[in-house]
Tab-separated table of C-alpha atoms and ligand atoms in Angstrom:
chain	number	residue	atom	x	y	z
T	1	MET	CA	132.963	105.036	89.390
T	2	ILE	CA	129.806	105.598	87.785
T	3	TYR	CA	129.333	109.112	86.290
T	4	THR	CA	125.730	110.451	85.201
T	5	ILE	CA	125.912	113.097	82.279
T	6	THR	CA	122.734	115.328	82.666
T	7	PHE	CA	122.927	118.171	79.752
T	8	ASN	CA	119.983	120.412	80.952
T	9	PRO	CA	118.766	119.565	84.464
T	10	ALA	CA	115.846	120.944	86.223
T	11	ILE	CA	113.603	121.863	89.264
T	12	ASP	CA	110.271	120.446	89.051
T	13	TYR	CA	107.655	121.916	90.855
T	14	VAL	CA	104.585	120.349	90.533
T	15	LEU	CA	101.299	121.590	91.485
T	16	HIS	CA	98.143	120.193	92.909
T	17	ALA	CA	95.262	121.417	92.440
T	18	SER	CA	91.554	120.754	92.617
T	19	GLU	CA	90.518	123.035	89.536
T	20	VAL	CA	92.485	125.200	87.516
T	21	LYS	CA	91.218	127.977	85.335
T	22	ALA	CA	93.226	129.395	82.352
T	23	GLY	CA	93.556	132.911	82.871
T	24	ASN	CA	92.926	133.094	86.782
T	25	ILE	CA	94.460	133.261	90.103
T	26	ASN	CA	94.079	129.514	90.754
T	27	ARG	CA	95.047	127.756	94.184
T	28	ALA	CA	96.902	124.797	94.845
T	29	ASP	CA	96.338	122.275	97.495
T	30	ARG	CA	99.347	120.989	97.723
T	31	GLU	CA	103.004	121.701	96.441
T	32	GLU	CA	105.984	119.578	95.953
T	33	ILE	CA	109.837	119.929	94.574
T	34	TYR	CA	112.044	117.139	92.750
T	35	PHE	CA	115.283	117.181	91.436
T	36	GLY	CA	114.991	115.898	87.458
T	37	GLY	CA	116.950	114.952	83.925
T	38	LYS	CA	117.482	111.756	83.090
T	39	GLY	CA	120.860	111.498	84.454
T	40	ILE	CA	120.127	112.641	87.811
T	41	ASN	CA	117.365	110.883	88.126
T	42	VAL	CA	119.546	107.574	87.688
T	43	SER	CA	122.316	109.244	89.959
T	44	LEU	CA	119.315	109.323	92.596
T	45	MET	CA	118.063	105.347	92.159
T	46	LEU	CA	121.851	104.086	92.241
T	47	ARG	CA	122.149	106.150	95.419
T	48	GLU	CA	118.697	104.834	96.754
T	49	LEU	CA	119.951	101.468	95.925
T	50	GLY	CA	123.128	101.825	97.872
T	51	VAL	CA	125.538	102.616	94.961
T	52	GLN	CA	127.206	105.686	94.252
T	53	SER	CA	127.934	107.618	91.225
T	54	ILE	CA	129.010	111.352	90.158
T	55	ALA	CA	126.903	113.600	88.258
T	56	LEU	CA	128.242	115.535	85.898
T	57	GLY	CA	126.477	117.932	83.175
T	58	PHE	CA	125.389	122.457	83.124
T	59	ALA	CA	124.252	123.849	86.052
T	60	ALA	CA	123.967	127.585	86.255
T	61	GLY	CA	122.397	130.350	88.173
T	62	PHE	CA	120.385	129.846	91.602
T	63	THR	CA	118.263	127.041	90.711
T	64	GLY	CA	121.371	125.427	89.682
T	65	THR	CA	122.902	125.860	93.032
T	66	ALA	CA	119.431	124.422	94.403
T	67	ILE	CA	120.029	120.993	92.486
T	68	GLU	CA	123.259	120.097	93.449
T	69	ASP	CA	122.701	121.477	97.038
T	70	GLY	CA	120.138	119.055	96.725
T	71	LEU	CA	121.957	116.257	95.498
T	72	SER	CA	125.149	116.262	97.991
T	73	LEU	CA	121.948	116.349	101.221
T	74	ALA	CA	121.119	113.152	98.895
T	75	GLY	CA	124.477	111.603	99.864
T	76	ILE	CA	125.456	111.885	95.918
T	77	LYS	CA	128.915	113.628	94.696
T	78	THR	CA	128.356	115.770	91.360
T	79	ASP	CA	131.200	117.677	89.424
T	80	PHE	CA	128.764	119.948	87.106
T	81	VAL	CA	130.479	122.792	85.088
T	82	HIS	CA	128.943	125.866	86.120
T	83	LEU	CA	128.191	128.071	83.195
T	84	LYS	CA	128.388	131.852	83.656
T	85	SER	CA	124.601	133.566	82.669
T	86	GLY	CA	121.463	131.688	82.550
T	87	PHE	CA	119.589	129.742	85.033
T	88	THR	CA	118.647	126.068	84.838
T	89	ARG	CA	115.423	125.549	84.080
T	90	ILE	CA	112.405	125.035	86.510
T	91	ASN	CA	109.472	122.673	84.689
T	92	VAL	CA	105.600	123.719	85.854
T	93	LYS	CA	103.464	120.804	86.235
T	94	ILE	CA	100.003	121.499	87.247
T	95	LYS	CA	97.807	118.352	88.469
T	96	THR	CA	94.224	118.770	88.154
T	97	ASN	CA	91.891	115.430	86.924
T	98	ALA	CA	94.304	116.015	84.022
T	99	GLU	CA	98.500	117.160	84.246
T	100	THR	CA	99.578	120.729	82.054
T	101	ASP	CA	103.355	121.135	82.246
T	102	ILE	CA	105.200	123.618	80.987
T	103	ASN	CA	109.127	122.673	80.853
T	104	GLY	CA	111.251	125.432	80.786
T	105	ARG	CA	113.940	125.767	78.038
T	106	GLY	CA	117.319	125.650	79.941
T	107	PRO	CA	119.862	128.212	79.924
T	108	ASN	CA	122.448	128.353	76.892
T	109	ILE	CA	125.517	125.958	76.472
T	110	PRO	CA	128.394	127.601	75.121
T	111	LYS	CA	131.095	126.190	73.164
T	112	ASP	CA	134.081	126.199	75.968
T	113	ALA	CA	131.459	125.006	78.897
T	114	VAL	CA	131.275	121.438	76.244
T	115	ASP	CA	135.291	121.872	76.149
T	116	GLU	CA	135.097	121.728	80.522
T	117	LEU	CA	132.958	118.838	80.700
T	118	MET	CA	134.938	116.993	77.960
T	119	TYR	CA	137.858	117.882	79.853
T	120	LYS	CA	136.362	116.512	82.895
T	121	LEU	CA	136.257	113.160	81.509
T	122	ASN	CA	139.621	112.351	82.131
T	123	ALA	CA	138.964	111.571	85.088
T	124	LEU	CA	136.939	108.844	83.796
T	125	LYS	CA	139.318	105.151	84.315
T	126	ASP	CA	139.376	101.756	82.661
T	127	GLY	CA	135.618	99.865	84.395
T	128	ASP	CA	134.060	102.948	84.560
T	129	THR	CA	130.644	103.477	83.990
T	130	VAL	CA	129.581	106.528	81.826
T	131	VAL	CA	125.275	106.892	81.365
T	132	LEU	CA	124.352	108.800	78.753
T	133	ALA	CA	119.974	109.447	79.266
T	134	GLY	CA	117.869	111.886	77.375
T	135	SER	CA	117.530	114.563	74.827
T	136	ILE	CA	120.181	116.736	73.322
T	137	PRO	CA	119.262	120.686	74.544
T	138	LYS	CA	119.667	123.200	71.045
T	139	SER	CA	122.596	124.708	72.047
T	140	LEU	CA	124.775	121.560	71.843
T	141	PRO	CA	126.717	120.025	68.924
T	142	ASP	CA	123.879	116.535	68.178
T	143	ASN	CA	126.984	114.174	68.298
T	144	ILE	CA	127.424	115.630	72.126
T	145	TYR	CA	127.331	111.982	72.763
T	146	GLU	CA	129.646	110.633	70.209
T	147	LYS	CA	131.882	113.248	70.663
T	148	ILE	CA	131.877	112.358	74.549
T	149	LEU	CA	132.152	108.331	73.630
T	150	GLU	CA	135.366	108.879	71.151
T	151	GLU	CA	137.078	110.657	74.143
T	152	ILE	CA	136.952	108.047	76.121
T	153	SER	CA	137.308	105.445	73.618
T	154	ASP	CA	141.457	104.939	74.849
T	155	ARG	CA	139.366	103.353	78.187
T	156	ARG	CA	137.572	100.767	78.664
T	157	VAL	CA	134.201	102.525	79.791
T	158	LYS	CA	131.343	100.965	80.273
T	159	ALA	CA	129.103	102.883	78.533
T	160	VAL	CA	124.775	103.033	79.179
T	161	VAL	CA	122.955	104.786	76.672
T	162	ASP	CA	119.223	106.078	76.559
T	163	ALA	CA	117.805	108.041	73.774
T	164	GLU	CA	115.867	107.846	70.700
T	165	LYS	CA	116.666	107.842	67.388
T	166	ASP	CA	120.411	108.330	65.463
T	167	LEU	CA	121.242	110.086	69.262
T	168	LEU	CA	121.299	105.925	69.704
T	169	LEU	CA	121.903	104.479	66.588
T	170	ASN	CA	125.060	106.499	66.137
T	171	THR	CA	126.587	105.184	69.696
T	172	LEU	CA	126.648	101.629	68.611
T	173	LYS	CA	130.152	101.699	66.601
T	174	TYR	CA	131.934	102.612	69.655
T	175	LYS	CA	130.226	99.383	71.620
T	176	PRO	CA	127.825	100.576	74.747
T	177	PHE	CA	127.604	98.606	77.515
T	178	LEU	CA	124.055	98.951	77.940
T	179	VAL	CA	120.777	100.447	75.649
T	180	LYS	CA	117.485	100.914	76.418
T	181	PRO	CA	115.049	101.729	74.444
T	182	ASN	CA	111.363	101.365	74.709
T	183	LYS	CA	109.621	99.812	72.501
T	184	PHE	CA	108.170	102.652	70.755
T	185	GLU	CA	111.543	103.795	70.247
T	186	LEU	CA	112.819	99.888	69.201
T	187	GLY	CA	109.733	100.040	66.469
T	188	GLU	CA	110.812	103.950	65.518
T	189	MET	CA	114.471	103.512	64.815
T	190	PHE	CA	113.587	100.666	62.016
T	191	GLY	CA	110.356	102.116	61.251
T	192	ALA	CA	108.508	99.029	61.904
T	193	GLU	CA	105.612	98.942	64.865
T	194	LEU	CA	106.037	96.359	67.264
T	195	HIS	CA	103.570	94.070	68.763
T	196	THR	CA	105.067	90.761	70.038
T	197	ASN	CA	107.675	89.649	71.698
T	198	GLU	CA	109.418	88.119	69.248
T	199	GLU	CA	109.495	91.127	67.392
T	200	ILE	CA	110.906	93.466	70.040
T	201	ALA	CA	113.680	90.664	70.367
T	202	LEU	CA	114.260	90.056	66.457
T	203	TYR	CA	115.327	94.517	66.037
T	204	ALA	CA	116.584	94.291	70.070
T	205	GLU	CA	119.378	91.426	68.097
T	206	LYS	CA	119.675	93.676	65.296
T	207	LEU	CA	121.055	96.801	67.774
T	208	ARG	CA	122.996	94.138	69.610
T	209	GLU	CA	124.205	92.880	65.792
T	210	MET	CA	125.386	96.423	65.630
T	211	GLY	CA	127.588	97.135	68.330
T	212	ALA	CA	125.248	97.138	71.868
T	213	ARG	CA	126.828	94.104	74.185
T	214	ASN	CA	123.362	94.052	76.035
T	215	VAL	CA	120.254	95.732	74.822
T	216	LEU	CA	117.163	96.394	76.972
T	217	VAL	CA	113.784	97.351	75.884
T	218	SER	CA	111.246	98.485	77.641
T	219	MET	CA	108.103	97.997	77.842
T	220	ALA	CA	105.835	99.659	80.555
T	221	GLY	CA	103.065	97.781	82.138
T	222	ASP	CA	104.058	94.770	79.364
T	223	GLY	CA	107.252	94.539	81.299
T	224	ALA	CA	110.952	94.515	79.609
T	225	LEU	CA	112.937	92.050	77.264
T	226	LEU	CA	116.772	92.063	77.501
T	227	ILE	CA	119.166	90.743	75.016
T	228	ASP	CA	122.186	90.084	76.676
T	229	GLU	CA	126.092	90.749	75.727
T	230	ASN	CA	126.148	86.133	75.967
T	231	GLY	CA	123.136	86.653	73.218
T	232	LYS	CA	121.013	84.605	75.648
T	233	THR	CA	116.557	86.642	75.594
T	234	HIS	CA	115.634	86.722	79.059
T	235	ILE	CA	112.005	88.199	79.379
T	236	CYS	CA	110.402	89.717	82.468
T	237	GLY	CA	106.507	90.162	83.571
T	238	ALA	CA	105.581	93.641	84.977
T	239	CYS	CA	104.839	94.318	88.554
T	240	ARG	CA	101.556	94.451	89.757
T	241	GLY	CA	99.996	98.018	91.541
T	242	GLU	CA	98.517	101.345	91.213
T	243	VAL	CA	100.084	103.504	89.061
T	244	LYS	CA	100.796	107.167	90.375
T	245	ASN	CA	103.561	108.649	87.564
T	246	SER	CA	105.423	106.545	85.252
T	247	VAL	CA	107.627	109.644	85.078
T	248	GLY	CA	111.225	108.687	85.127
T	249	ALA	CA	110.315	104.789	85.103
T	250	GLY	CA	112.826	104.409	82.552
T	251	ASP	CA	115.997	106.367	84.770
T	252	SER	CA	114.766	103.742	87.461
T	253	MET	CA	115.417	101.066	85.416
T	254	VAL	CA	118.495	101.898	84.005
T	255	ALA	CA	119.719	102.507	87.787
T	256	GLY	CA	118.195	99.210	88.281
T	257	PHE	CA	119.988	97.536	86.126
T	258	ILE	CA	123.343	99.340	86.560
T	259	ALA	CA	123.016	98.281	90.160
T	260	GLY	CA	121.904	94.621	89.849
T	261	SER	CA	124.602	93.588	87.059
T	262	ILE	CA	127.659	94.213	89.068
T	263	ASN	CA	128.186	90.984	89.063
T	264	GLY	CA	127.372	90.059	86.045
T	265	ASP	CA	124.170	88.748	86.741
T	266	TYR	CA	121.252	90.086	83.956
T	267	GLU	CA	118.940	87.908	85.108
T	268	TYR	CA	118.834	89.859	88.695
T	269	ALA	CA	119.534	92.983	86.892
T	270	LEU	CA	116.776	92.593	84.445
T	271	LYS	CA	114.492	91.559	87.494
T	272	LEU	CA	116.106	94.833	89.826
T	273	GLY	CA	115.790	97.565	86.691
T	274	ALA	CA	111.962	96.296	86.150
T	275	ALA	CA	111.054	96.636	90.137
T	276	ALA	CA	113.008	99.917	90.302
T	277	GLY	CA	111.109	101.094	87.155
T	278	GLY	CA	107.557	99.740	88.511
T	279	ALA	CA	108.199	100.767	91.824
T	280	THR	CA	108.539	104.553	90.792
T	281	ALA	CA	105.435	104.241	88.597
T	282	PHE	CA	103.764	103.360	91.755
T	283	SER	CA	104.994	106.473	93.330
T	284	GLU	CA	104.833	109.975	93.497
T	285	GLY	CA	108.360	110.245	92.772
T	286	LEU	CA	111.219	108.452	92.422
T	287	ALA	CA	110.337	104.830	94.761
T	288	LYS	CA	112.232	103.996	97.730
T	289	LYS	CA	114.481	100.928	98.253
T	290	LYS	CA	112.506	98.951	100.652
T	291	GLU	CA	109.512	99.471	97.653
T	292	ILE	CA	111.680	98.059	94.788
T	293	LEU	CA	113.010	95.398	96.687
T	294	ALA	CA	109.240	94.434	97.917
T	295	LEU	CA	108.657	93.609	94.078
T	296	VAL	CA	112.006	91.999	92.923
T	297	ASN	CA	110.596	89.596	95.749
T	298	LYS	CA	107.649	89.129	93.076
T	299	LEU	CA	109.119	88.870	89.896
C	301	ATP	N1	102.506	100.729	84.776
C	301	ATP	C1	103.332	100.058	85.124
C	301	ATP	N2	103.009	98.757	85.816
C	301	ATP	C2	104.210	98.301	85.959
C	301	ATP	N3	105.578	98.262	85.359
C	301	ATP	C3	105.698	99.515	85.161
C	301	ATP	C4	105.014	100.333	83.876
C	301	ATP	N4	105.240	101.760	83.663
C	301	ATP	C5	107.077	101.086	84.204
C	301	ATP	N5	107.308	99.945	83.979
C	301	ATP	C6	108.149	99.079	84.350
C	301	ATP	O1	109.005	100.507	83.917
C	301	ATP	C7	110.018	100.200	83.088
C	301	ATP	C8	110.467	101.604	82.860
C	301	ATP	O2	108.896	101.958	82.338
C	301	ATP	P1	108.963	102.296	80.407
C	301	ATP	O3	108.395	101.121	79.359
C	301	ATP	O4	107.999	103.282	80.552
C	301	ATP	O5	110.040	103.293	80.629
C	301	ATP	P2	111.149	104.658	79.507
C	301	ATP	O6	109.412	104.800	78.556
C	301	ATP	O7	111.773	104.662	78.893
C	301	ATP	O8	109.713	106.073	80.367
C	301	ATP	P3	110.402	107.037	80.664
C	301	ATP	O9	111.358	107.853	79.391
C	301	ATP	O10	109.316	107.957	80.864
C	301	ATP	O11	111.374	107.250	81.756
C	301	ATP	C9	108.896	99.258	82.604
C	301	ATP	O12	109.855	97.981	81.428
C	301	ATP	C10	108.864	98.313	83.847
C	301	ATP	O13	109.609	97.446	83.758
C	302	MG	MG1	112.810	106.630	78.197
């Protein structure tokens, strides 16, 4: 089974308006609601690709319930820790010709809730996958990724880590199955500015030497580079299309790679990841399977 963990899920409330004036009552032309948080995005995209996962994390209040109901309607199993106070955040995204976002802070996560999450990790077995993606809310210890990986280190669980700086670097000692920085995040980890594929491959290889089994570096509109666990470098160009909203492209790529690597074919995993990321960049929300498969065939 694949488990995703979302510490700070969100409901994205997207408002489209032709004009917005600060201090006025403005009217939207249309609105949409999406469920978000990186782990949840990965679960949604896995489901789209026909792969089951269980979404773990913290949920609170009626907004937390709405996310759980929505995920279950989408066919995703959930096993969230329910917080006794606060509510799962709502992120407001105002789209005019520019985009203005106000992201909620999210509920406070007390220590006993963290213990409850750790307890849920007992369900993970040899061969399972766990996805750790995104930043850590202020109320959680900043070594929570390491604590989780320590907790499951007695089993052969494939960890997938999509995070910045030390948050990712500190997990390498647990030999994660996959790490997915984008090229800026990779540069930032080593205090370097990366431009060419050679430079990117050099630093991706450093992450592999430090413990990561597969290193996938996403490069937005320039595609992606993978150094797989056999030390082979694969380069994949980007798909072509009109960018609508690239939020979630990275999460889609992670899901595509996981789904594509089930048979150990990393060349295909990279392609499915790039196609899922690209198709999401070309959609308002996360991409649909049909759009993704159409792009895979063109890569
Ligand atoms: N504009 C684009 N055109 C084509 N493909 C894209 C585009 N943006 C993203 N992709 C695809 O999606 C993958 C992931 O995108 P990106 O590098 O932006 O991830 P990211 O920076 O982690 O994004 P985020 O964390 O915001 O979801 C890229 O490697 C690429 O294959
Ligand atoms: Mg990212």
